Short mmCIF file of C-alpha atoms in Angstrom, two decimals:
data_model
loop_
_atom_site.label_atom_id
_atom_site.label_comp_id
_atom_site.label_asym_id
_atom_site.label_seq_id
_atom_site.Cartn_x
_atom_site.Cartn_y
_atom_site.Cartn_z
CA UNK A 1 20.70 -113.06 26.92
CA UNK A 2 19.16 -112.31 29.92
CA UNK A 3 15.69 -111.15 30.21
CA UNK A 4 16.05 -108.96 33.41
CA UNK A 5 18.59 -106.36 32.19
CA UNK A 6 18.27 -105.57 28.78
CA UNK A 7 21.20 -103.15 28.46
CA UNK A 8 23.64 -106.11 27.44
CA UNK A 9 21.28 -107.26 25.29
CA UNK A 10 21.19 -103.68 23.27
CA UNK A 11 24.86 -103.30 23.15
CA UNK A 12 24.75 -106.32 20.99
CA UNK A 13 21.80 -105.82 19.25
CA UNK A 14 21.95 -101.86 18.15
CA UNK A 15 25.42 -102.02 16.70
CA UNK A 16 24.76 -105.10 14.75
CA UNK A 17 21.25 -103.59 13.50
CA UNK A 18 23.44 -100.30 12.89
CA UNK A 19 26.30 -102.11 10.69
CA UNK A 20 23.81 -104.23 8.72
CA UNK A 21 21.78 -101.56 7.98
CA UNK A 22 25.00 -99.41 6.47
CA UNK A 23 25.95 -102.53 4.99
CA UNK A 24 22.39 -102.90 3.26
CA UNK A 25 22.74 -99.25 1.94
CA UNK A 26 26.39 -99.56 0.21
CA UNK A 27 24.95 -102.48 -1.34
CA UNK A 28 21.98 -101.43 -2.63
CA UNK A 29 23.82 -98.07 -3.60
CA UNK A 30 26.55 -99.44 -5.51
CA UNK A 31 23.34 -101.26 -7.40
CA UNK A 32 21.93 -98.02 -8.74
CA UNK A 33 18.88 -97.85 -5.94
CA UNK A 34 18.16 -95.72 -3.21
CA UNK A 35 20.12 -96.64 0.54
CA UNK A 36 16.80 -97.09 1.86
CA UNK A 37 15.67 -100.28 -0.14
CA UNK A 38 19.07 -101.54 1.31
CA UNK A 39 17.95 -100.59 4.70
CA UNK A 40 14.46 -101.92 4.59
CA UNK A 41 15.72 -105.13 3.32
CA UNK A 42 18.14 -105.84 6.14
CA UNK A 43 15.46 -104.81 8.51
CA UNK A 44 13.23 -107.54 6.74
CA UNK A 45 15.65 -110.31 6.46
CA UNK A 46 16.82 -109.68 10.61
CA UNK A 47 13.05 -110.52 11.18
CA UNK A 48 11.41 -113.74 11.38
CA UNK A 49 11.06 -113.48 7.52
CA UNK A 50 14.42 -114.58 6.85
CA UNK A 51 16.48 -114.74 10.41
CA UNK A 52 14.01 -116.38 12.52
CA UNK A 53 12.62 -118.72 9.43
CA UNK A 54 16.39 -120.28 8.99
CA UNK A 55 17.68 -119.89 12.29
CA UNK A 56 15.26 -119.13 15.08
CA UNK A 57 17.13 -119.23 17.77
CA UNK A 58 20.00 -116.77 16.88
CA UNK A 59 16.87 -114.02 16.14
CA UNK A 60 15.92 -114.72 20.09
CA UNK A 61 18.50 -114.20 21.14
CA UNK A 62 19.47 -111.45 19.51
CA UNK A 63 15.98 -109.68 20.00
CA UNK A 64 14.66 -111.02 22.89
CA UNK A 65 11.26 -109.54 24.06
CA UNK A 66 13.19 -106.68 26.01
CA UNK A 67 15.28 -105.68 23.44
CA UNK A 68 12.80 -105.53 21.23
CA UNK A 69 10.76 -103.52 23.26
CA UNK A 70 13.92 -100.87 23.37
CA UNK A 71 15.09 -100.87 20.20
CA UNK A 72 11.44 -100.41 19.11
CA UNK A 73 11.80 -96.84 21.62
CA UNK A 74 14.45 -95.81 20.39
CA UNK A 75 13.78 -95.79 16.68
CA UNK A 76 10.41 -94.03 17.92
CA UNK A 77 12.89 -91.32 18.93
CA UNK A 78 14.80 -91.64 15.83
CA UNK A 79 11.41 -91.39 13.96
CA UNK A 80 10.12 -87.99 15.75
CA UNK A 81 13.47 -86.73 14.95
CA UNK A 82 13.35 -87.59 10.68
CA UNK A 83 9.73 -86.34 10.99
CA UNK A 84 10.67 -83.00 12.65
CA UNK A 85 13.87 -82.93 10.04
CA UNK A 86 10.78 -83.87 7.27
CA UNK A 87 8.95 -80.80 8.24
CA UNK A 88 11.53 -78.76 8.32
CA UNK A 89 12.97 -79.64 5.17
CA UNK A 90 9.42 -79.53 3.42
CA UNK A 91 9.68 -76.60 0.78
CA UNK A 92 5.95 -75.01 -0.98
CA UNK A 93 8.77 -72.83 -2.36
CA UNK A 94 9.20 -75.60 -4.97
CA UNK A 95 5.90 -74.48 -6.43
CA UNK A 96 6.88 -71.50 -7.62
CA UNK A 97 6.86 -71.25 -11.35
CA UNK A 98 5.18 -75.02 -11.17
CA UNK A 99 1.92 -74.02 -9.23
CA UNK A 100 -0.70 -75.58 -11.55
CA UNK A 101 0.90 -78.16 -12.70
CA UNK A 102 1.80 -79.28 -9.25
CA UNK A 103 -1.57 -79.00 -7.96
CA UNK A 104 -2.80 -81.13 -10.04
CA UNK A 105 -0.69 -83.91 -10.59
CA UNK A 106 -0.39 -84.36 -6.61
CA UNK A 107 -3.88 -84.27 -6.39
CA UNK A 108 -4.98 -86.92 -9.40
CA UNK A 109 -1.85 -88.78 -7.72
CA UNK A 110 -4.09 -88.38 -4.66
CA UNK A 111 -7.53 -88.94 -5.92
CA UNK A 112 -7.14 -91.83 -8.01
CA UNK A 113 -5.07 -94.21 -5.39
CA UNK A 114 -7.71 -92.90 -2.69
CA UNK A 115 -10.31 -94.27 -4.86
CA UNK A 116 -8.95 -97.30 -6.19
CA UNK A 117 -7.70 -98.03 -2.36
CA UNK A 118 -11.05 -97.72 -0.83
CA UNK A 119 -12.09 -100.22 -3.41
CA UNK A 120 -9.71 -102.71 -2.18
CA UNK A 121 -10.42 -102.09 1.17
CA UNK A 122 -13.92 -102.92 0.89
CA UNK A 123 -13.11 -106.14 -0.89
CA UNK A 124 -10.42 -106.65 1.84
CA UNK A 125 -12.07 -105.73 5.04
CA UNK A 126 -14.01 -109.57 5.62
CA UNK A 127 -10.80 -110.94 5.27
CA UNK A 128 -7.92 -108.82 6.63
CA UNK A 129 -9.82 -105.89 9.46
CA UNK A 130 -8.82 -107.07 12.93
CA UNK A 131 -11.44 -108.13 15.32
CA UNK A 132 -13.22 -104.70 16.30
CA UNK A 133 -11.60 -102.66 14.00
CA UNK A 134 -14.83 -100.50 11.75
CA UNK A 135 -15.42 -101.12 7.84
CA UNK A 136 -14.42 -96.90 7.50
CA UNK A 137 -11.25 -96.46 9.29
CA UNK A 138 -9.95 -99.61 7.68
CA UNK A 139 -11.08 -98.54 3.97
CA UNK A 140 -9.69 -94.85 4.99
CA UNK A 141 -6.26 -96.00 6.46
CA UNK A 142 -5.90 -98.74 3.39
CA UNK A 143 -7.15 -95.75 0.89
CA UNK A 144 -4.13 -93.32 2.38
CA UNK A 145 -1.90 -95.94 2.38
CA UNK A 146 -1.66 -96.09 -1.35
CA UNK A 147 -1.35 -92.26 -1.57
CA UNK A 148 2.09 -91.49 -0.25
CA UNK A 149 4.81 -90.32 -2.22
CA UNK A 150 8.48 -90.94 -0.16
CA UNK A 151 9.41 -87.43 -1.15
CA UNK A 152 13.15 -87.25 0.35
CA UNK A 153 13.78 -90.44 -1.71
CA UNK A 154 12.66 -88.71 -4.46
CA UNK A 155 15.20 -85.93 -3.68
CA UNK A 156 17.90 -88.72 -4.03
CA UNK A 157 16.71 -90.36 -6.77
CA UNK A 158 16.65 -86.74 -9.03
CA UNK A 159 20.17 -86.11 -7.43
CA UNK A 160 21.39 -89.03 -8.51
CA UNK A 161 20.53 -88.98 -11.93
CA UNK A 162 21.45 -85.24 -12.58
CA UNK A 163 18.00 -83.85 -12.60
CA UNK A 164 18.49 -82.00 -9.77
CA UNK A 165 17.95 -77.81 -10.76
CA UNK A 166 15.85 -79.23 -13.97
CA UNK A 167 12.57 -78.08 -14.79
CA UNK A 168 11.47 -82.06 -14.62
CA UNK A 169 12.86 -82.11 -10.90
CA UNK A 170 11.77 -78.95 -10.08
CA UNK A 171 8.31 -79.93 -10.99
CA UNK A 172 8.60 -83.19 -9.30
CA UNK A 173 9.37 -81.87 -6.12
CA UNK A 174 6.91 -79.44 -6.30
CA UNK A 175 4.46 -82.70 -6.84
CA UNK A 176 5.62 -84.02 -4.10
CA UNK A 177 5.67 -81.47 -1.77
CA UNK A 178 2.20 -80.97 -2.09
CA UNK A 179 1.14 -84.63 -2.31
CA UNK A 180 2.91 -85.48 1.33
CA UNK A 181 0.90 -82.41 2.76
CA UNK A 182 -2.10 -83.77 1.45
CA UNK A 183 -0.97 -87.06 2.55
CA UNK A 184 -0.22 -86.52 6.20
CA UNK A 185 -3.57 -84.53 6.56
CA UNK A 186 -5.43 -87.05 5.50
CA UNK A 187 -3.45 -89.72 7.75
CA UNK A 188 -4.20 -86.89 10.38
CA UNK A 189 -7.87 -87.66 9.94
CA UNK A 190 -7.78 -91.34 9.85
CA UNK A 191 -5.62 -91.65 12.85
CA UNK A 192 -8.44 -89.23 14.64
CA UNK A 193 -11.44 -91.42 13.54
CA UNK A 194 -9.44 -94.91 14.20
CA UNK A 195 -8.46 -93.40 18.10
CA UNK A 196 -12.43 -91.85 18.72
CA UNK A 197 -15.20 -94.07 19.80
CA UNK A 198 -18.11 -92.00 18.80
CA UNK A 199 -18.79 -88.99 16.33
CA UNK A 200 -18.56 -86.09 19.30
CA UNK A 201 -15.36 -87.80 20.03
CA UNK A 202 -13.97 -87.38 16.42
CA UNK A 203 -15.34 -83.90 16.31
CA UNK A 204 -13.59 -83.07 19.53
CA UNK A 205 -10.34 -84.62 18.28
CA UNK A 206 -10.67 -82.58 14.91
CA UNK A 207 -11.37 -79.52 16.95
CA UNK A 208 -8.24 -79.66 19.16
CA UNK A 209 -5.95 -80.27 16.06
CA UNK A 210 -6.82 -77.32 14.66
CA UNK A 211 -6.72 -75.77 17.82
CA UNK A 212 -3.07 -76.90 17.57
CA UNK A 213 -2.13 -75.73 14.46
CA UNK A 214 -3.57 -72.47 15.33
CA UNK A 215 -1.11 -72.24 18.26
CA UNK A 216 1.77 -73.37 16.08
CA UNK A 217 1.31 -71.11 13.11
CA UNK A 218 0.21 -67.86 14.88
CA UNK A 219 2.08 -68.23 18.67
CA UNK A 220 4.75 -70.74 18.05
CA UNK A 221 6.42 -69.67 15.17
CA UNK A 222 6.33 -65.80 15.76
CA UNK A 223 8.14 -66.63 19.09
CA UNK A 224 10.54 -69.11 17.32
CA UNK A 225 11.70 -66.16 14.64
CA UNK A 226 12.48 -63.78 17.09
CA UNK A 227 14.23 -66.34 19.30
CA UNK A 228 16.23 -67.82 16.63
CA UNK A 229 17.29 -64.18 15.56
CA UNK A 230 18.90 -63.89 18.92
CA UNK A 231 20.21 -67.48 19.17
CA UNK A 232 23.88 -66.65 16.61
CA UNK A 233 25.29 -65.83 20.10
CA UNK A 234 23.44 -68.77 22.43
CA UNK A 235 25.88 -72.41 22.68
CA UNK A 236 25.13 -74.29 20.08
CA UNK A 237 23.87 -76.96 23.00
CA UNK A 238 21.16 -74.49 24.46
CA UNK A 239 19.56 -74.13 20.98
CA UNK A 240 19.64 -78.24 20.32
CA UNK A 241 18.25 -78.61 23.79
CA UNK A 242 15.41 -76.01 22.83
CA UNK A 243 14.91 -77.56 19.22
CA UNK A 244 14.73 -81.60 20.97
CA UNK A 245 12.66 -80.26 23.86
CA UNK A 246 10.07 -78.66 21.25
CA UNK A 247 10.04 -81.34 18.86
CA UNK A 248 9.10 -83.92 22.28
CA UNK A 249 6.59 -81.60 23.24
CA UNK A 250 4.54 -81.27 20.28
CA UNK A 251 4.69 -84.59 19.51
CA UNK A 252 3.43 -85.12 23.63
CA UNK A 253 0.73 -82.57 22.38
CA UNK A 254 -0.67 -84.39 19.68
CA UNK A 255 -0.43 -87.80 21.22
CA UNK A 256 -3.15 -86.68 23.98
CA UNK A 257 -5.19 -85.13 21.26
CA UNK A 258 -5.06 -88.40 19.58
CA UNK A 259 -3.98 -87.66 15.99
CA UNK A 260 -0.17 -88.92 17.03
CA UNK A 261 2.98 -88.13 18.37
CA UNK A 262 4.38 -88.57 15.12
CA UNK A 263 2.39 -85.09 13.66
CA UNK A 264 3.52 -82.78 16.39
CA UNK A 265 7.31 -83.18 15.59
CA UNK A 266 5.89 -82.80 11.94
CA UNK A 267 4.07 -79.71 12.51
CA UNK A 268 7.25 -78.33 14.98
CA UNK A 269 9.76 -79.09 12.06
CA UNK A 270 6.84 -76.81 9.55
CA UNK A 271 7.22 -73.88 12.04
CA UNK A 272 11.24 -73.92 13.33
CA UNK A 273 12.38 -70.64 10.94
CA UNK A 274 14.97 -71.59 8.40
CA UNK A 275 18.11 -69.28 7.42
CA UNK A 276 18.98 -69.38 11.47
CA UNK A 277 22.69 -70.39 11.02
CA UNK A 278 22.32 -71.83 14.73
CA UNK A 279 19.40 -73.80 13.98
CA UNK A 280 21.18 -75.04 10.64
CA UNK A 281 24.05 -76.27 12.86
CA UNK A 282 22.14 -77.92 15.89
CA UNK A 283 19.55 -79.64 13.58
CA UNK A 284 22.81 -81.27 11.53
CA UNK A 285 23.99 -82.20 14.87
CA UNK A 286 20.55 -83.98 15.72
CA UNK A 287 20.82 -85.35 12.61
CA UNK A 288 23.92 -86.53 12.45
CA UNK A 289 23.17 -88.85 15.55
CA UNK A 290 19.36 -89.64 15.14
CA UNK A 291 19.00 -90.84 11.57
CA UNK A 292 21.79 -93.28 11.11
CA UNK A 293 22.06 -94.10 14.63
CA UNK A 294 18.34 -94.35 15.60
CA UNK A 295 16.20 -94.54 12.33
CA UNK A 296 18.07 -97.94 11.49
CA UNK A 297 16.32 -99.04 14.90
CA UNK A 298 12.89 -98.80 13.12
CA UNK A 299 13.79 -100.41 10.39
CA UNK A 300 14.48 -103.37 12.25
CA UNK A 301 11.17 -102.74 14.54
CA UNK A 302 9.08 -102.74 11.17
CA UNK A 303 11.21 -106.24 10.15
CA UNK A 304 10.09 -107.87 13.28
CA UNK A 305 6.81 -106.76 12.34
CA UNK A 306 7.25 -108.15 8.80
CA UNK A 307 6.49 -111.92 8.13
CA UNK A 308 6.49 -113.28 4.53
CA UNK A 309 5.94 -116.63 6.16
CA UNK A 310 2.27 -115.53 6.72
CA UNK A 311 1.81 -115.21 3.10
CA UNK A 312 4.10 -118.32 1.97
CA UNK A 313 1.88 -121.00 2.27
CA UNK A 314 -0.65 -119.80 0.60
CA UNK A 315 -1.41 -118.65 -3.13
CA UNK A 316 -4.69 -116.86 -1.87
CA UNK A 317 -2.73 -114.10 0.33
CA UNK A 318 -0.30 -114.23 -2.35
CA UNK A 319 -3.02 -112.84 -4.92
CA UNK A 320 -3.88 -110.77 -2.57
CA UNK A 321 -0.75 -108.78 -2.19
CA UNK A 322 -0.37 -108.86 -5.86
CA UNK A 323 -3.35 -106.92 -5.58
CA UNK A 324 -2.39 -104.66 -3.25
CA UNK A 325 0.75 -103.87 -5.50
CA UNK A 326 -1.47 -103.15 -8.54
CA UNK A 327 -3.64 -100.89 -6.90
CA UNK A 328 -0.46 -99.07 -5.42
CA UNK A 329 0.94 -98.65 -8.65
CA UNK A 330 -1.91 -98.10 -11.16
CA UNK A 331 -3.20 -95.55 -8.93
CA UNK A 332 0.25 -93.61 -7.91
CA UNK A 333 1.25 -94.08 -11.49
CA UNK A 334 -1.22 -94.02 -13.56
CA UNK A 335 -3.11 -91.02 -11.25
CA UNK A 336 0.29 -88.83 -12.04
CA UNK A 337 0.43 -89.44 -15.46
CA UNK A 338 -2.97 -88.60 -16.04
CA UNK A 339 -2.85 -85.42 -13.93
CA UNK A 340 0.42 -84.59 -16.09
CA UNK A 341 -1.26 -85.13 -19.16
CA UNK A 342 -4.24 -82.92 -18.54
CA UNK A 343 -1.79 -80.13 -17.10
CA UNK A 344 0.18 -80.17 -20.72
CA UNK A 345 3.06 -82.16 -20.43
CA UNK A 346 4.51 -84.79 -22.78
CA UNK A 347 4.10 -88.34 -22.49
CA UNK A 348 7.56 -88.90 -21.53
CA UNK A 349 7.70 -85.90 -19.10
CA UNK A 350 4.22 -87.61 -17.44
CA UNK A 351 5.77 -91.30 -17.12
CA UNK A 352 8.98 -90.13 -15.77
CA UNK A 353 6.40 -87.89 -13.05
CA UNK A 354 4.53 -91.20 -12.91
CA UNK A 355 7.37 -93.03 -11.94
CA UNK A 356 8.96 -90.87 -9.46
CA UNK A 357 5.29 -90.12 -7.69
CA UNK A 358 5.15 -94.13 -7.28
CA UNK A 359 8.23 -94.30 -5.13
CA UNK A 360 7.10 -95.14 -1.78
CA UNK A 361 10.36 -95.50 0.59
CA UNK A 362 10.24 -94.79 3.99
CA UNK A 363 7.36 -92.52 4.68
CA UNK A 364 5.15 -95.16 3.39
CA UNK A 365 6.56 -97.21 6.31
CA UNK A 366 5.98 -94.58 8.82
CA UNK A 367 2.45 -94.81 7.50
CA UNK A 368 2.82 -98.25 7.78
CA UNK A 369 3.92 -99.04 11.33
CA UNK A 370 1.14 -95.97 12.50
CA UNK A 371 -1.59 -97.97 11.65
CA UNK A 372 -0.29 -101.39 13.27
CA UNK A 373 0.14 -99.41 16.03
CA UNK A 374 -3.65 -98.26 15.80
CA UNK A 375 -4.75 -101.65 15.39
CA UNK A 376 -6.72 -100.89 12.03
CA UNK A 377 -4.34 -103.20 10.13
CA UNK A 378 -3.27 -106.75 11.05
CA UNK A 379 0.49 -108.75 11.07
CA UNK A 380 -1.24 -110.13 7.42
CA UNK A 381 -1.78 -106.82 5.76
CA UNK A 382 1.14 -105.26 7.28
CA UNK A 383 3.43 -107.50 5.59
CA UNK A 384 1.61 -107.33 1.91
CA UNK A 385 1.84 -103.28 2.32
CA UNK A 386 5.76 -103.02 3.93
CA UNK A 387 6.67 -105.84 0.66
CA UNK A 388 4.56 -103.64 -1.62
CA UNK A 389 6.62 -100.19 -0.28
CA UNK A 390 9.51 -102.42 -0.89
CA UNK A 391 9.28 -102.66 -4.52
CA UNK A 392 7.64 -99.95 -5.40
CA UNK A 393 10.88 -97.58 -4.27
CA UNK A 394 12.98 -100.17 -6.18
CA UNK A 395 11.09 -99.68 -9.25
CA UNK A 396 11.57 -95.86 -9.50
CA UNK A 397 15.42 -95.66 -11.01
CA UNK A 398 14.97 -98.52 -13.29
CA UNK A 399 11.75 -97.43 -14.50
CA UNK A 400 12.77 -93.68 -14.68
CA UNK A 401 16.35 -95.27 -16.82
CA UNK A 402 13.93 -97.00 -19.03
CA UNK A 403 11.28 -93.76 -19.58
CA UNK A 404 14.56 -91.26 -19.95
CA UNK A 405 16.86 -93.57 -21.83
CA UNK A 406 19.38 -91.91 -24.28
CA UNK A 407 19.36 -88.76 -21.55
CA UNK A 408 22.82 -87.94 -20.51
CA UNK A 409 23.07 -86.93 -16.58
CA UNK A 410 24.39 -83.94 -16.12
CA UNK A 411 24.89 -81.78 -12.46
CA UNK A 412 22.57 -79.15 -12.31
CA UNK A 413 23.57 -75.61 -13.69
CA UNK A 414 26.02 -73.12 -11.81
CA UNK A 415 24.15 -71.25 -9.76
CA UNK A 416 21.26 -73.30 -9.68
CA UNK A 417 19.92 -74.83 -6.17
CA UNK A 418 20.06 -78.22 -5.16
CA UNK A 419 16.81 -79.26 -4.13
CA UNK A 420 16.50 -79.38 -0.43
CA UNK A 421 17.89 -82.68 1.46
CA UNK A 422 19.96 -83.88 -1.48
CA UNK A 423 23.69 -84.88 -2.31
CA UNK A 424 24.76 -84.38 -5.87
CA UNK A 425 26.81 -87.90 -7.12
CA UNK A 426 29.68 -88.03 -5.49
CA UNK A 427 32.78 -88.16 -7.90
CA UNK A 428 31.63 -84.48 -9.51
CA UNK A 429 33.89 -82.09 -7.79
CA UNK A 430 37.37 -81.48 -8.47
CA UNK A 431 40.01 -84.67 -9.03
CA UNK A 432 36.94 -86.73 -7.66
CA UNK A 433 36.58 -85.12 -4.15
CA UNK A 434 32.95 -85.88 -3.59
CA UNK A 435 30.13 -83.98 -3.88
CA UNK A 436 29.60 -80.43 -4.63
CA UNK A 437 26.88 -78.02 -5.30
CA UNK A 438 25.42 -78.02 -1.66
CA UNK A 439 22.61 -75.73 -2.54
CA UNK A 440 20.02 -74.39 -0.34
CA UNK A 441 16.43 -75.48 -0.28
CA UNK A 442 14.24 -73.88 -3.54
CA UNK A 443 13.01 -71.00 -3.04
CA UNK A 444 15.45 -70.17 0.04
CA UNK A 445 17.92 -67.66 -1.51
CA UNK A 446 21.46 -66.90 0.41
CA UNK A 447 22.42 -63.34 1.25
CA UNK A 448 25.43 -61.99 -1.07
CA UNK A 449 27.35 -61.69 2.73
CA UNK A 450 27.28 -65.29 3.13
CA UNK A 451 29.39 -66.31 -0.08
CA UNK A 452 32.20 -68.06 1.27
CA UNK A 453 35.94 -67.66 1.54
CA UNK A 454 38.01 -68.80 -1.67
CA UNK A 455 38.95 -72.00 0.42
CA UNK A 456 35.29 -72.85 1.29
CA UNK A 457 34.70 -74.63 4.63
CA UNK A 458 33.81 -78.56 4.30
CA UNK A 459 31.13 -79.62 1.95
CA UNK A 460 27.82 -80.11 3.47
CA UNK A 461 26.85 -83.91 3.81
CA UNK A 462 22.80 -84.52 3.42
CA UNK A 463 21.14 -88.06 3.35
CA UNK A 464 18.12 -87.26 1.85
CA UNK A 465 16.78 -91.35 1.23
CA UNK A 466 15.28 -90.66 5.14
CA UNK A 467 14.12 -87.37 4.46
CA UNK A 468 14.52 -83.69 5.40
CA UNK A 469 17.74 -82.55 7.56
CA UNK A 470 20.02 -79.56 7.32
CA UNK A 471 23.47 -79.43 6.47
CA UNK A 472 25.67 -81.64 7.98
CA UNK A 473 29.29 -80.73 7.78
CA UNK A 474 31.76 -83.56 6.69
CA UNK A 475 35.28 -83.38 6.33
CA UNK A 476 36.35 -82.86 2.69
CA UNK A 477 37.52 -86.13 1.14
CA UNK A 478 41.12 -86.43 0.62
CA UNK A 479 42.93 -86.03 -3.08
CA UNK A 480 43.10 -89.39 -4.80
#
């Protein structure tokens, strides 16, 4: 393809990266895991992993330098718009009736991978640190790394296995919930240190985030409210152009404070009110267009990044990521368990919160791809972590059939709520129509005047493997 005008080049290469991608998920859905293991494995195996190892040539010319570059863009864009959907979607409501037990499982699940992580990272830092890069934001970014729950795969996961309105998936989205809060802070304080070259620098950076959040939580979302209790009668376009606008502008905001563009749309999605049937509709509509349009773009732009061949030829890096994999799962694990021991639970209840805290998905590659990006981790490192998100998320429903074995799935009560961003199994409703029981987010309660009609309107349609979105309406399946 030509290397002047790239747009030839992407109308190849985005609707082949789209296809596999959706191809990757049916798979990998139809073998009992999450979509997104499907979709980080295409990703993987389009990049010189698998692609440019057997046939080098068709992977240049199918992602030549300028493509690259663009597709790379535009999952950027895809990835402000899951984390704005993520932040939105995030509900501390969970924690209600769970509040101590949450609090402390997320934060042993915290703790213990935080400490085991900066371990490895001073063990790893001769060998893996880029040129320049300092022995602390290394051991800090390496440390975080192994912290992360993916907590909309979660969502799917519990879904999937008729936990969903249960006290164990209540609880373990209450876990969650707090653990990626925790998380993204502390990711928020690496990526400051990692972007400052000297302590008043840091300081400054720190000071300016807060400053931000400040803003957010006392101007921003006061103003937001009362605009999104007049917006019922505003085009649905105004209020997506307003939503898109303020979700580019806080990410702008926190790029030139130099904690990332990636935490404004976070922080944006925290603050956007809920129950706003406008803002339900337009953020469904972003949705529907960003994540499995876009997002599949960064999947791709992380498998371009990925290279087993870096680690093939020699056992050394292989031990290393083996390393890297018991760490990640020792600490996640075994940190969860713990903390669910000590807060009462039963062994089983405490492996199955073990297991389900472990599962990494795509928020650990967000993490991932944030600190290549930084230039704290190299090509080397990069690979060993994406491989070790990789299996870790395809652990979770095998180890959670083995823990619960002899359970019998069952959809979650009438009248319970779906935990927010999930799809019950399809196959439940009526003669096999596809999903039902659509519930709001925990906590989020819907008015008696919004009970629908006795022919309800189309089911809502949620993907929750790439994290938090509203409701987005699909046409009801047809009789079979």
């Amino acid at each position: 393809m030509s290397g002047r005008d790239p747009l030839p080049g992407l109308l190849v290469a985005i609707p082949v990266v789209i296809l596999a991608c959706q191809a990757g998920a049916l798979v990998f859905r139809r073998l009992g895991q999450p979509p997104v293991v499907g979709e980080i494995t295409l990703g993987i195996v389009l990049g010189p992993s698998l692609l440019g190892w057997v046939w080098p040539a068709a992977q240049s010319w199918l992602f030549p330098g300028p493509v690259a570059e663009f597709l790379g863009a535009f999952g950027s864009i895809g990835l402000l718009a899951f984390m704005f959907l993520a932040g939105l979607e995030l509900d501390l409501g969970a924690l209600r009736g769970h509040r101590k037990v949450a609090i402390t499982v997320s934060q042993a699940s915290i703790v213990l991978p935080l400490v085991l992580g900066s371990l490895l990272g001073l063990a790893m830092f001769p060998v893996f640190a880029p040129p320049g890069v300092g022995r602390v934001p290394f051991v800090l970014f390496l440390a975080v790394s192994m912290s992360v729950t993916a907590f909309p795969v979660l969502a799917r996961v519990l879904s999937d296995r008729g936990l969903s309105g249960t006290r164990m998936g209540s609880l373990a989205m209450a876990c969650a919930a707090v653990d990626d809060v925790s998380a993204w802070c502390l990711l928020a304080a690496v990526a400051a240190i990692s972007t400052s070259g000297s302590p008043a620098q840091a300081l400054t950076t720190a000071v300016l985030a807060a400053v931000f959040l400040a803003v957010m939580a006392g101007v921003l979302r006061p103003l937001l409210a009362r605009w999104a209790g007049r917006a019922g009668g505003a085009a649905d376009g105004a209020v997506l152009v307003v939503l898109f606008s303020g979700l580019c502008l806080s990410a702008l905001a926190t790029d030139r404070i130099g904690v990332h563009a990636l935490f404004g749309a976070f922080v944006f999605g925290l603050v956007t009110p809920r129950g706003s049937r406008a803002v339900e509709r337009c953020t469904a509509r972003l949705r529907a267009f960003c994540v499995p349009v876009l997002l599949p773009l960064f999947f791709v732009s992380t498998g371009l990044h990925t290279d087993v061949s870096l680690l093939a030829g020699d056992p050394v890096q292989w031990l290393w990521a083996l390393a890297v994999l018991g760490v990640a799962v020792l600490g996640k694990w075994g940190g969860s368990t713990g903390g669910a021991r000590l807060a009462g639970q039963s062994w089983r209840d405490s492996l199955s919160l073990g297991a389900l805290m472990n599962c990494r998905g795509l928020t650990e590659l967000v993490v991932l791809n944030l600190g290549l990006e930084l230039g704290v981790i190299g090509p080397g490192l990069f690979t060993m972590l994406v491989l070790m998100a990789l299996v870790t998320t395809a652990l979770t429903s095998p180890a959670l059939s083995w823990i619960r074995r002899g359970d019998t799935p069952a959809p979650p009560p009438a009248g319970t709520h779906t935990p927010a961003g999930t799809t019950p199994p399809a196959g439940n409703g009526p003669a096999g129509n596809g999903p039902v029981g659509s519930g709001a987010p925990v906590g989020a309660g819907t008015p008696a005047s919004a009970a629908g009609p006795a022919n309800p309107p189309p089911e809502p349609d949620r993907d929750p493997e790439r994290g938090g979105g509203r409701e987005q309406v699909r046409e009801p399946a047809p009789a079979r």
